mmCIF file of C-alpha atoms in Angstrom:
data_model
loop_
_atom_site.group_PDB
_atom_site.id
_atom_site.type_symbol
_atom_site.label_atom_id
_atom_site.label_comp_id
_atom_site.label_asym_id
_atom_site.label_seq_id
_atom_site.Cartn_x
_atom_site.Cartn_y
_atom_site.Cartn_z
ATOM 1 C CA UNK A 12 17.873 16.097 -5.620
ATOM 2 C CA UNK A 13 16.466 15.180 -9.050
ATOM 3 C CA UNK A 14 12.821 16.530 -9.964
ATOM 4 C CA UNK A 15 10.233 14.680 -10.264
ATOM 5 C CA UNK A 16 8.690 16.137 -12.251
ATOM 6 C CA UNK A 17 9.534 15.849 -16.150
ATOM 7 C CA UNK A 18 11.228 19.107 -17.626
ATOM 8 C CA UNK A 19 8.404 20.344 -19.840
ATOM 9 C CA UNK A 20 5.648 19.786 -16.973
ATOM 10 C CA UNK A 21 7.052 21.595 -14.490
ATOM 11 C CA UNK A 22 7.692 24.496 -16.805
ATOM 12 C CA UNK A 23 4.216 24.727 -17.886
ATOM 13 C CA UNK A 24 3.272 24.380 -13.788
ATOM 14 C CA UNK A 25 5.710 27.144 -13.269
ATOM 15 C CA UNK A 26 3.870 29.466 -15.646
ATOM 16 C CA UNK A 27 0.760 28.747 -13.972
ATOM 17 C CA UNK A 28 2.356 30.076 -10.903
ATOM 18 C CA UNK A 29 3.547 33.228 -12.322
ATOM 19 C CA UNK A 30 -0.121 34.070 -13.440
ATOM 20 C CA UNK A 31 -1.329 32.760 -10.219
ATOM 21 C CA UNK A 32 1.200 35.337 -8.072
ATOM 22 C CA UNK A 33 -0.757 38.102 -10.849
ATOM 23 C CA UNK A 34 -4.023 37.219 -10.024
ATOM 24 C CA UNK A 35 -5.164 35.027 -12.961
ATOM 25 C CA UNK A 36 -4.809 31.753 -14.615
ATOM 26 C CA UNK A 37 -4.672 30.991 -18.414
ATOM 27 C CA UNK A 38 -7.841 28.144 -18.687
ATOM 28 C CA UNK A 39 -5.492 26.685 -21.884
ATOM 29 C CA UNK A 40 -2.829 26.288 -20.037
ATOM 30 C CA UNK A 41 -3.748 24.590 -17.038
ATOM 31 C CA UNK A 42 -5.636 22.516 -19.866
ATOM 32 C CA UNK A 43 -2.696 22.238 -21.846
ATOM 33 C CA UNK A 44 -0.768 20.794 -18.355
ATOM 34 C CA UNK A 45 -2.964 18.378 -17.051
ATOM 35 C CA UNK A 46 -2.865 15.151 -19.246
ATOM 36 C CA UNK A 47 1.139 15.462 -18.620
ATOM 37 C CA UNK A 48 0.375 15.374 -14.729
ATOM 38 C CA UNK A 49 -2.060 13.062 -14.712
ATOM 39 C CA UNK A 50 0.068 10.485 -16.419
ATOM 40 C CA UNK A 51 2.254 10.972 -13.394
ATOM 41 C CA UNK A 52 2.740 7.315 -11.794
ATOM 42 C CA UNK A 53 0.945 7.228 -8.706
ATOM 43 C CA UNK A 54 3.216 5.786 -6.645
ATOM 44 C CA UNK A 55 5.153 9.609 -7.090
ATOM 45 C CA UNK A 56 2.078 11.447 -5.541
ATOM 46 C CA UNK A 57 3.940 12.539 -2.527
ATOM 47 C CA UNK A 58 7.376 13.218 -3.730
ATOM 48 C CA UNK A 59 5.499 15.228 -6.182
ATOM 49 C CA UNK A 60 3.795 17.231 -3.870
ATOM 50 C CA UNK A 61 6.232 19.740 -2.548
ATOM 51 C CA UNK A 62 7.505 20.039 -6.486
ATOM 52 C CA UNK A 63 4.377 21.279 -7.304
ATOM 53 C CA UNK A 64 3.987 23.460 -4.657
ATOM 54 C CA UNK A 65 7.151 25.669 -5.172
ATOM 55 C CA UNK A 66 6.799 25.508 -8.644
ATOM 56 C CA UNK A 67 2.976 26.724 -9.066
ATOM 57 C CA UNK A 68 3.432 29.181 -5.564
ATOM 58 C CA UNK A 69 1.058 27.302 -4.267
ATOM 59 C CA UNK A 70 1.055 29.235 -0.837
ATOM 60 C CA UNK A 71 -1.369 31.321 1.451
ATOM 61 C CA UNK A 72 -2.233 34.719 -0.598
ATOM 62 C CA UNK A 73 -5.102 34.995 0.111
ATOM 63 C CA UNK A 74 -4.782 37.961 2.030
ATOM 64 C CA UNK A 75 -2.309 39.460 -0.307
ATOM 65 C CA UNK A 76 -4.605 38.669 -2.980
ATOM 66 C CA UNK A 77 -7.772 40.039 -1.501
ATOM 67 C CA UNK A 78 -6.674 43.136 0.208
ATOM 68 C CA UNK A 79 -4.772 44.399 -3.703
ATOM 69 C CA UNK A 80 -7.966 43.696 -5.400
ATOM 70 C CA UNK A 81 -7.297 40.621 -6.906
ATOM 71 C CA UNK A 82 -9.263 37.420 -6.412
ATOM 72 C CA UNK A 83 -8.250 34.767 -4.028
ATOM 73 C CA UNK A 84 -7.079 31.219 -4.762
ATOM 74 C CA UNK A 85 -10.459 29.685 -4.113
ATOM 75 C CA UNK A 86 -12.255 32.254 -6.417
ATOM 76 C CA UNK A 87 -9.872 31.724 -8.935
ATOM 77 C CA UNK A 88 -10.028 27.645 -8.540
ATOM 78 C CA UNK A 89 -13.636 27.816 -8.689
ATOM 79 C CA UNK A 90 -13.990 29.368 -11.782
ATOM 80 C CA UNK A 91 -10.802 27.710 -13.678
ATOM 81 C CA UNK A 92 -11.934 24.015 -14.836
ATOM 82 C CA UNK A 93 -9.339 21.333 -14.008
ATOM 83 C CA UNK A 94 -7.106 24.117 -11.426
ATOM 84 C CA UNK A 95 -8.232 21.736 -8.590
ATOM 85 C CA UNK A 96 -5.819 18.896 -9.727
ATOM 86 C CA UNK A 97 -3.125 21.610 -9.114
ATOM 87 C CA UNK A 98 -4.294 23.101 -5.567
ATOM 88 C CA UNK A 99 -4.743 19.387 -3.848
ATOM 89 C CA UNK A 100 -0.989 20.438 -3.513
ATOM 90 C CA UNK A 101 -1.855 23.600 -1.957
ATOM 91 C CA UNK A 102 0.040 24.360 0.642
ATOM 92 C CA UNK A 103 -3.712 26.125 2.429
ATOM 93 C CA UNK A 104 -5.955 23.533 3.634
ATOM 94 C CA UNK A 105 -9.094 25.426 2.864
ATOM 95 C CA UNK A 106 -7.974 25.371 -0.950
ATOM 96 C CA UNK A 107 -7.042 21.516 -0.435
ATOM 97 C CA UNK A 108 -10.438 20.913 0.935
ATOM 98 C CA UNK A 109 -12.295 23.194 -1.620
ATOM 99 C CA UNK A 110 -10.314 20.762 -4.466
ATOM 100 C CA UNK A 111 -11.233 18.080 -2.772
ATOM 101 C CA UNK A 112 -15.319 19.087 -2.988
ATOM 102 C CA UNK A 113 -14.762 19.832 -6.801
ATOM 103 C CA UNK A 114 -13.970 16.514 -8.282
ATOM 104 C CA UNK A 115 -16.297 13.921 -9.161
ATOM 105 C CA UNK A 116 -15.958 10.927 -11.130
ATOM 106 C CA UNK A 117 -14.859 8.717 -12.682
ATOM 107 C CA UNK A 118 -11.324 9.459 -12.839
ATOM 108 C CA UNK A 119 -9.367 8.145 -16.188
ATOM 109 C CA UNK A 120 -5.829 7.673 -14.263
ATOM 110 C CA UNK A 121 -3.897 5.706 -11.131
ATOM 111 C CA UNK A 122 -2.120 9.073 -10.222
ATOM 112 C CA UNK A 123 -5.426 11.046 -10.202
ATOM 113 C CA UNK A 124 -7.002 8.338 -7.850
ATOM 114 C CA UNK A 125 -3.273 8.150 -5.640
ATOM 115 C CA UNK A 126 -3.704 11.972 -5.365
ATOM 116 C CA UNK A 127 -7.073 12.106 -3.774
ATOM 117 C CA UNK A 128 -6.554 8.432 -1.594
ATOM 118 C CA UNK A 129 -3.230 10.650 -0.301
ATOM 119 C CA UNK A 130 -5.464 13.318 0.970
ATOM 120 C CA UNK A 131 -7.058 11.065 3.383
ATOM 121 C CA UNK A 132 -3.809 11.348 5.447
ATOM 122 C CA UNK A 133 -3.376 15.208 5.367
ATOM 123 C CA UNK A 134 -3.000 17.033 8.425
ATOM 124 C CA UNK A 135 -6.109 19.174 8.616
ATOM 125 C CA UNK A 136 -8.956 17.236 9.396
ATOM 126 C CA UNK A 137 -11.093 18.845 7.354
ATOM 127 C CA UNK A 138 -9.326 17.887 4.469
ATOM 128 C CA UNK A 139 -9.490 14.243 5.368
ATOM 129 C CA UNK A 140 -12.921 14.567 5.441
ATOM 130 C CA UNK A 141 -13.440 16.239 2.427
ATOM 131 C CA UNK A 142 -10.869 13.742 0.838
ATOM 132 C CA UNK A 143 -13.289 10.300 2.107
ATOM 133 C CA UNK A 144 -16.495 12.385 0.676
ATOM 134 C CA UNK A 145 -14.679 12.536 -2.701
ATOM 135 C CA UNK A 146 -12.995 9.234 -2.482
ATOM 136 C CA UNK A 147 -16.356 7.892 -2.039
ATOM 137 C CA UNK A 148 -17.578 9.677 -5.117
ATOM 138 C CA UNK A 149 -14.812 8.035 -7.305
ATOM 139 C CA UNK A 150 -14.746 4.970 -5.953
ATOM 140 C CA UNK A 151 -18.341 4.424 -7.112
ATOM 141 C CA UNK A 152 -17.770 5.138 -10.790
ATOM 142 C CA UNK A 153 -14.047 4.646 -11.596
ATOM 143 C CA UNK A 154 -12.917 2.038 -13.928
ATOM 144 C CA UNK A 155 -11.454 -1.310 -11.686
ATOM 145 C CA UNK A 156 -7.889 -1.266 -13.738
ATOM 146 C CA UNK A 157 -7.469 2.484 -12.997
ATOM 147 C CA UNK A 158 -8.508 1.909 -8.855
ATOM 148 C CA UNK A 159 -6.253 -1.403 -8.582
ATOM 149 C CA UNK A 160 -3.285 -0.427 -10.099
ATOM 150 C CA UNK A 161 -3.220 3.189 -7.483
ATOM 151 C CA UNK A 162 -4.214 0.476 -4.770
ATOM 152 C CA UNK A 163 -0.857 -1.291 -6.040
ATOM 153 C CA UNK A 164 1.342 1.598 -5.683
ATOM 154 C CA UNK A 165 -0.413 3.054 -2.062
ATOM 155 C CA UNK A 166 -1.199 -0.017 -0.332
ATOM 156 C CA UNK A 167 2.505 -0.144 0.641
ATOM 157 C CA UNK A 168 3.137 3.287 1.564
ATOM 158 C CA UNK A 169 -0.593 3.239 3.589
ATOM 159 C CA UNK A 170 1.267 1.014 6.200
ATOM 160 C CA UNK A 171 2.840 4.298 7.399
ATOM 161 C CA UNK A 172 0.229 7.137 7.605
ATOM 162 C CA UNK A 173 -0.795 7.592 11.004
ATOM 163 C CA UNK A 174 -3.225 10.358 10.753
ATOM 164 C CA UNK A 175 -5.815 8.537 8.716
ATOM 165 C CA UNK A 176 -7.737 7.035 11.437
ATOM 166 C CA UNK A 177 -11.099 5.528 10.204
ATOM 167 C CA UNK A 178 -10.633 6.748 6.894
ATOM 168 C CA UNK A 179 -8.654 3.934 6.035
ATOM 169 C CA UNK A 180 -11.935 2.150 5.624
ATOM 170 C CA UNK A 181 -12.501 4.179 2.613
ATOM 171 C CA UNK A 182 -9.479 2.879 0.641
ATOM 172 C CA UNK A 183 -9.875 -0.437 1.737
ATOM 173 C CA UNK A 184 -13.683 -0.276 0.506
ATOM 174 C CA UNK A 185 -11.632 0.672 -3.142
ATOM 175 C CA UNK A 186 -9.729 -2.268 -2.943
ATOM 176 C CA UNK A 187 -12.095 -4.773 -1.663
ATOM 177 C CA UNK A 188 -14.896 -3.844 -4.091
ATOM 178 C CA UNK A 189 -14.843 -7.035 -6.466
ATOM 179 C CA UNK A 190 -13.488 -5.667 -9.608
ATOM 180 C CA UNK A 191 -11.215 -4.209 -8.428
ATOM 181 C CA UNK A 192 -10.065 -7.178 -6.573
ATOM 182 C CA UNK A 193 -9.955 -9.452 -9.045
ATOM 183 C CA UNK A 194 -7.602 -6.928 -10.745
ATOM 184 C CA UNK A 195 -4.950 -6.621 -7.667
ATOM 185 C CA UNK A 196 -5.025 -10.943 -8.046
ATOM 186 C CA UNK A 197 -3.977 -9.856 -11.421
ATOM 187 C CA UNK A 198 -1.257 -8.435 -10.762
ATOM 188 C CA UNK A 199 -0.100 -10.428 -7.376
ATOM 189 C CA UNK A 200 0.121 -13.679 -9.424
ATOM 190 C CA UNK A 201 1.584 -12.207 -12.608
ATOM 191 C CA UNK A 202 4.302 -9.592 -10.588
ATOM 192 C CA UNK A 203 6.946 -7.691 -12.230
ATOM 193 C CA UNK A 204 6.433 -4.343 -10.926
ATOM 194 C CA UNK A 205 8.361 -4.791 -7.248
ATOM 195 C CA UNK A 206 7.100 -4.565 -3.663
ATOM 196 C CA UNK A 207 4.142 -7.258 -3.967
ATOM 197 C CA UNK A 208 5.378 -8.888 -1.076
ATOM 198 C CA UNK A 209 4.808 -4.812 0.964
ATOM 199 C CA UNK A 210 1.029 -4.667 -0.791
ATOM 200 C CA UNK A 211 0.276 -7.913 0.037
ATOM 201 C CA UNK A 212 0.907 -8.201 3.461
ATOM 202 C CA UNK A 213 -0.841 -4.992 3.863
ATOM 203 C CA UNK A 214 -3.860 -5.938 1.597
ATOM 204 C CA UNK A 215 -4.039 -8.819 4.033
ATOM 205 C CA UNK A 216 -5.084 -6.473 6.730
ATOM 206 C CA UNK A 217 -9.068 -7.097 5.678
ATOM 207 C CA UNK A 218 -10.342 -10.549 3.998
ATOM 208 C CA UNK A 219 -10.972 -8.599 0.651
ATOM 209 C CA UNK A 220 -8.154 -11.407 -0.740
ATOM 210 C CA UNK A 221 -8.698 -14.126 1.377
ATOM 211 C CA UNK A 222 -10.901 -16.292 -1.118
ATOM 212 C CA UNK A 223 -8.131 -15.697 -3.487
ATOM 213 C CA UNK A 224 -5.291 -17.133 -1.223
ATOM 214 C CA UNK A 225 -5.146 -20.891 -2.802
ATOM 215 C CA UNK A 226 -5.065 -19.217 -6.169
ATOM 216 C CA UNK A 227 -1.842 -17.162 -5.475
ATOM 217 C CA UNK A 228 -0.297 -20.100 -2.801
ATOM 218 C CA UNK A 229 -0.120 -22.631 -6.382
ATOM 219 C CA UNK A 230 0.320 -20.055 -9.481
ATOM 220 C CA UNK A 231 1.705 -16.676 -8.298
ATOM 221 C CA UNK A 232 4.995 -16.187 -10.134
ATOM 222 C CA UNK A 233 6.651 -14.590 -7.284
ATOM 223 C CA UNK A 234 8.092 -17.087 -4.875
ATOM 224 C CA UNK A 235 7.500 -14.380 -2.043
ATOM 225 C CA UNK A 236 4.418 -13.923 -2.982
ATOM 226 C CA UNK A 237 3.745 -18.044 -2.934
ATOM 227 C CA UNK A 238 5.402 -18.400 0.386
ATOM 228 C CA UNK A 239 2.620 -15.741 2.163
ATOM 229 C CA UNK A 240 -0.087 -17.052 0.853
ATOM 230 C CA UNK A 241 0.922 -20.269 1.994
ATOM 231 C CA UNK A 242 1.999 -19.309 5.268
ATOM 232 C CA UNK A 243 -0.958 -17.641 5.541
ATOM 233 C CA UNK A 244 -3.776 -20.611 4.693
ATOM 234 C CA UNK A 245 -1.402 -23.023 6.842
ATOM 235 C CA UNK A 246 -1.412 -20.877 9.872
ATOM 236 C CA UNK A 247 -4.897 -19.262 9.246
ATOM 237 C CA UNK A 248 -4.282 -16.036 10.258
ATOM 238 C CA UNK A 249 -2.579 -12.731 8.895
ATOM 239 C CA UNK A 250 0.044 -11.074 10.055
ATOM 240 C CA UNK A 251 1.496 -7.182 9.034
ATOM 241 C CA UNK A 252 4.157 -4.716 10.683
ATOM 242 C CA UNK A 253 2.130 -1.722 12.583
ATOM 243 C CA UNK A 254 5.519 0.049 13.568
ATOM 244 C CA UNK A 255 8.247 -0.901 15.903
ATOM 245 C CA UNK A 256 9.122 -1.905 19.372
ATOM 246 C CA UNK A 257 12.060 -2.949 21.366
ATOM 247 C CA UNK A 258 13.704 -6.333 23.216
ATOM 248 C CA UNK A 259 15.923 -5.737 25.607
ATOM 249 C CA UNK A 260 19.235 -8.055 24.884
ATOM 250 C CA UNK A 261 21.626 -6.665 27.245
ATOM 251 C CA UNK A 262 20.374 -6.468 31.042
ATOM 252 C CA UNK A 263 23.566 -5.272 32.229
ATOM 253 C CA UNK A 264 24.108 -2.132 29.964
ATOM 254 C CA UNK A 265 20.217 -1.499 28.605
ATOM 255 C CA UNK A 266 21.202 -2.343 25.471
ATOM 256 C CA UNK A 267 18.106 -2.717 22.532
ATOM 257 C CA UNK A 268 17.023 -4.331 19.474
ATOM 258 C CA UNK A 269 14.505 -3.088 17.450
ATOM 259 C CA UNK A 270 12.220 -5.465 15.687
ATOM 260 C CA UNK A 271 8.812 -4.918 13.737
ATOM 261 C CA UNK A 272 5.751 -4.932 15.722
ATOM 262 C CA UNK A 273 3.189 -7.068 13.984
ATOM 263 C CA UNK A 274 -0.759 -7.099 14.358
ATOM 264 C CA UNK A 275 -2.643 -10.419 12.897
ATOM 265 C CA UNK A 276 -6.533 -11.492 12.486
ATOM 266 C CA UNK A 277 -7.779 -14.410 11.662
ATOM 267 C CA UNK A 278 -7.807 -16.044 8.220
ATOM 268 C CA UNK A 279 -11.108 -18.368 7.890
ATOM 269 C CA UNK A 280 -10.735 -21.568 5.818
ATOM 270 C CA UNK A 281 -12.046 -24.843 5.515
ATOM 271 C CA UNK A 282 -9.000 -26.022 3.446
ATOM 272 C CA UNK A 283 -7.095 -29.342 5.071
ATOM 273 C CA UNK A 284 -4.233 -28.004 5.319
ATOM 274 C CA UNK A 285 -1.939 -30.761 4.623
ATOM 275 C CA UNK A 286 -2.362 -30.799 0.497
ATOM 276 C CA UNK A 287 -1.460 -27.499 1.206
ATOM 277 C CA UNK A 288 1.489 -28.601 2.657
ATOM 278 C CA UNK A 289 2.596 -31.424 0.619
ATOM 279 C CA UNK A 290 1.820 -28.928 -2.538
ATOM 280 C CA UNK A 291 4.466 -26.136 -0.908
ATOM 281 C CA UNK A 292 7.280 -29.488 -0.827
ATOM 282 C CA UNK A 293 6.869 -29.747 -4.275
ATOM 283 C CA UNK A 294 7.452 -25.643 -5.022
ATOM 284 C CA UNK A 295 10.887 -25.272 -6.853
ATOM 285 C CA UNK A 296 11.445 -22.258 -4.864
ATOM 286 C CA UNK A 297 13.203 -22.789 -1.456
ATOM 287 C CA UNK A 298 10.916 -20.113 0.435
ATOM 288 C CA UNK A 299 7.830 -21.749 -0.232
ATOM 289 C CA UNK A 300 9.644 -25.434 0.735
ATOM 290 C CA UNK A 301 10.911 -23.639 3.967
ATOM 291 C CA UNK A 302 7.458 -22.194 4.853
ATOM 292 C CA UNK A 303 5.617 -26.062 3.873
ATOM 293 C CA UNK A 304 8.754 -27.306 6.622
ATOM 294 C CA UNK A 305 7.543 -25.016 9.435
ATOM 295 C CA UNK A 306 4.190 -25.682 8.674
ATOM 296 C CA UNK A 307 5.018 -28.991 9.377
ATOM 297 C CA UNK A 308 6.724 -28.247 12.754
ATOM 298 C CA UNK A 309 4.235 -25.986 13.887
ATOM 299 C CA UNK A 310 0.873 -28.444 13.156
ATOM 300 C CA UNK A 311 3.027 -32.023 13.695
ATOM 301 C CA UNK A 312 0.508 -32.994 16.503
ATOM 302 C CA UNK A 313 -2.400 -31.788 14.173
ATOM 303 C CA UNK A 314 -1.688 -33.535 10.787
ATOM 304 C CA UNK A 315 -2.571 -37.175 9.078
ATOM 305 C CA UNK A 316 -1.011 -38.234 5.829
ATOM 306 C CA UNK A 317 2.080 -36.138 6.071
ATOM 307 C CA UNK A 318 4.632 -38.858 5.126
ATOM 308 C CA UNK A 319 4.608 -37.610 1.391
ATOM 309 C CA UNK A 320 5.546 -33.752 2.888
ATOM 310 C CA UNK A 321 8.396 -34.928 4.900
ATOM 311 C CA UNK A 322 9.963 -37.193 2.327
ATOM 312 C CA UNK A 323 10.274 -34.807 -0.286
ATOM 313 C CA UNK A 324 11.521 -32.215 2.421
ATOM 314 C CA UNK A 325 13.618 -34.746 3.654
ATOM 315 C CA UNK A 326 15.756 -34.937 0.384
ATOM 316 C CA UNK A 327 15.607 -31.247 -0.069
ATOM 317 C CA UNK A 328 19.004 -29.627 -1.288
ATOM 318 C CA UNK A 329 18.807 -27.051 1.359
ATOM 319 C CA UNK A 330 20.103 -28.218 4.739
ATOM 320 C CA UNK A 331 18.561 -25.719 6.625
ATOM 321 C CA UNK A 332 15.126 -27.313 5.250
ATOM 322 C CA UNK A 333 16.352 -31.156 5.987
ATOM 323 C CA UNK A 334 17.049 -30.100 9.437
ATOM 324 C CA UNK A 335 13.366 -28.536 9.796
ATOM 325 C CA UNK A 336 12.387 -32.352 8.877
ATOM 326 C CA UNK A 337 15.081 -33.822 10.884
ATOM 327 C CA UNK A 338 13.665 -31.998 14.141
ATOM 328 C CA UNK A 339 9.432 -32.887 13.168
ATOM 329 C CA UNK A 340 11.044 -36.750 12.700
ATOM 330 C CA UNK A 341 12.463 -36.291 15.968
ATOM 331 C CA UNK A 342 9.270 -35.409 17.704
ATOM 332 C CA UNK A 343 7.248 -37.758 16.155
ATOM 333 C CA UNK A 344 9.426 -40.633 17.022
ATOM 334 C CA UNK A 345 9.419 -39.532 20.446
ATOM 335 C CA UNK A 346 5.397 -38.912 20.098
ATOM 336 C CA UNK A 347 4.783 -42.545 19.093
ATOM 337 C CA UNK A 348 7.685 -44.002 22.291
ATOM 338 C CA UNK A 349 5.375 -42.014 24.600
#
């Protein structure tokens, strides 16, 4: 496997380590290092973290350490300036935790912010507290741009930690605070970094973008990103993937699919959804038609004025669309026999 981390950083981490297995640490060089790791991008905080363990011998001596006369990893971190960026990859929880109590705010980059949001997920507790205590610290005081572009790069992989429990009201606190909102809208409608559609549907998990919804429905340049907003004002509610589950499709010989297992909430809006609709039949891209055409199957009994919708979808190049229309038509005609 590749590093991650770039050639001349993890030689100057290595060094660290070799003074760190000695009993000391150069102050100028961890200096020297920590620009270079803090430009890391953040959405490499946890592939990084094993790196930068081996490399730096990040490992329990304390022991070791204390019993040949040399201090211990939290005496030397608590005298060193800037070590603790280096020990929240500690392999000892105590020294995580004791990292975790040393920073403060604001940070100045998206990987320094990924690296203590990741520690809300660690496996000792007491690190995950002492990660929300310092998240909440940072939160406060960091600049939006440097919180909403870690929030870009986390919010997907968030969807899979499963020891975070009510901490994951702290990062969703960092994302929903209005700045920093504004600045995920940013960069929703405008794209070009992959996996929006992943964030979004997971940002969707708390209103903190639901007033932005219409915004990102009519100018976000991602079609994906069009078609969920849409889906989601049309349907009023939100819908993301919590894990797995199975469906039995064989009886006979137990055979199983697996298929995502969703949670949703409810979206509030007092939008009429049919301009909604009629606005999604116009979209050039065929997700955001198809999503307008279920719309319309799902609310037929609901809607007035949807002529317009259906006539556009009706001519659509994309049969599977037409049929969507053909099947509403259907219904309706058979509403208005009735």
């Amino acid at each position: 496997m590749a590093d991650v981390l770039p050639p001349p950083l993890k030689a100057a981490v290595e060094a660290v380590g070799r003074d760190l297995a000695k009993g000391w640490v150069d102050r100028a060089a961890v200096a020297e290092l920590l620009p270079d790791l803090a430009a890391l991008p953040p959405a490499r905080v946890a592939t990084v973290n094993r790196e930068i363990l081996i490399a730096a011998r990040l490992w329990d001596e304390s022991l070791r350490l204390g019993f040949i006369g040399h201090p211990t990893h939290k005496a030397i971190l608590a005298d060193v300036p800037g070590l603790e960026w280096l020990f929240l990859f500690h392999s000892d929880g105590r020294v995580r935790e004791a990292a975790l109590m040393k920073i403060g705010g604001p940070l100045v980059t998206p990987f320094q912010v990924a690296s203590v949001i990741y520690r809300l997920n660690d496996w000792v507790s007491q690190v995950r507290q002492a990660a929300g205590r310092c998240a909440g610290r940072i939160v406060a005081v960091t600049p939006a741009i440097v919180l909403a572009e870690a929030g870009l790069h986390l919010t997907g992989s968030t969807a899979e930690w499963g020891r975070w429990g009510d901490a994951e009201e702290v990062f969703f606190a960092m994302i929903g605070r209005p700045d920093v909102a504004t600045e995920l809208i940013r960069a929703l409608a405008e794209g070009g970094y992959g996996g929006e559609v992943r964030l979004f549907r997971q940002a969707l998990r708390r209103d903190t973008l639901d007033a932005y919804l219409p915004e990102l429905a009519a100018t976000a340049r991602q079609p994906s990103v069009r078609a969920l907003a849409l889906q989601c004002l049309v349907e009023r509610r939100a819908r993301w993937v919590t894990g797995w589950d199975y469906v039995r499709v064989d009886f006979l010989f137990g055979r199983k699919r697996r298929r995502p297992a969703l949670a949703e909430r409810p979206i509030k809006t007092d939008l009429d959804p049919m301009p909604l609709i009629e606005a999604g039949a116009r979209d050039p891209s065929a997700p955001v038609r198809r999503v307008a055409a279920d719309a319309l199957i799902t609310l037929r009994d609901q809607l007035t004025g949807e002529e317009p919708a259906l006539a556009l979808l009706e001519a659509d190049p994309r049969e599977t669309i037409r049929e969507r229309i053909a099947f509403v038509r259907q219904k309706l005609a058979e509403r208005s026999a009735g």
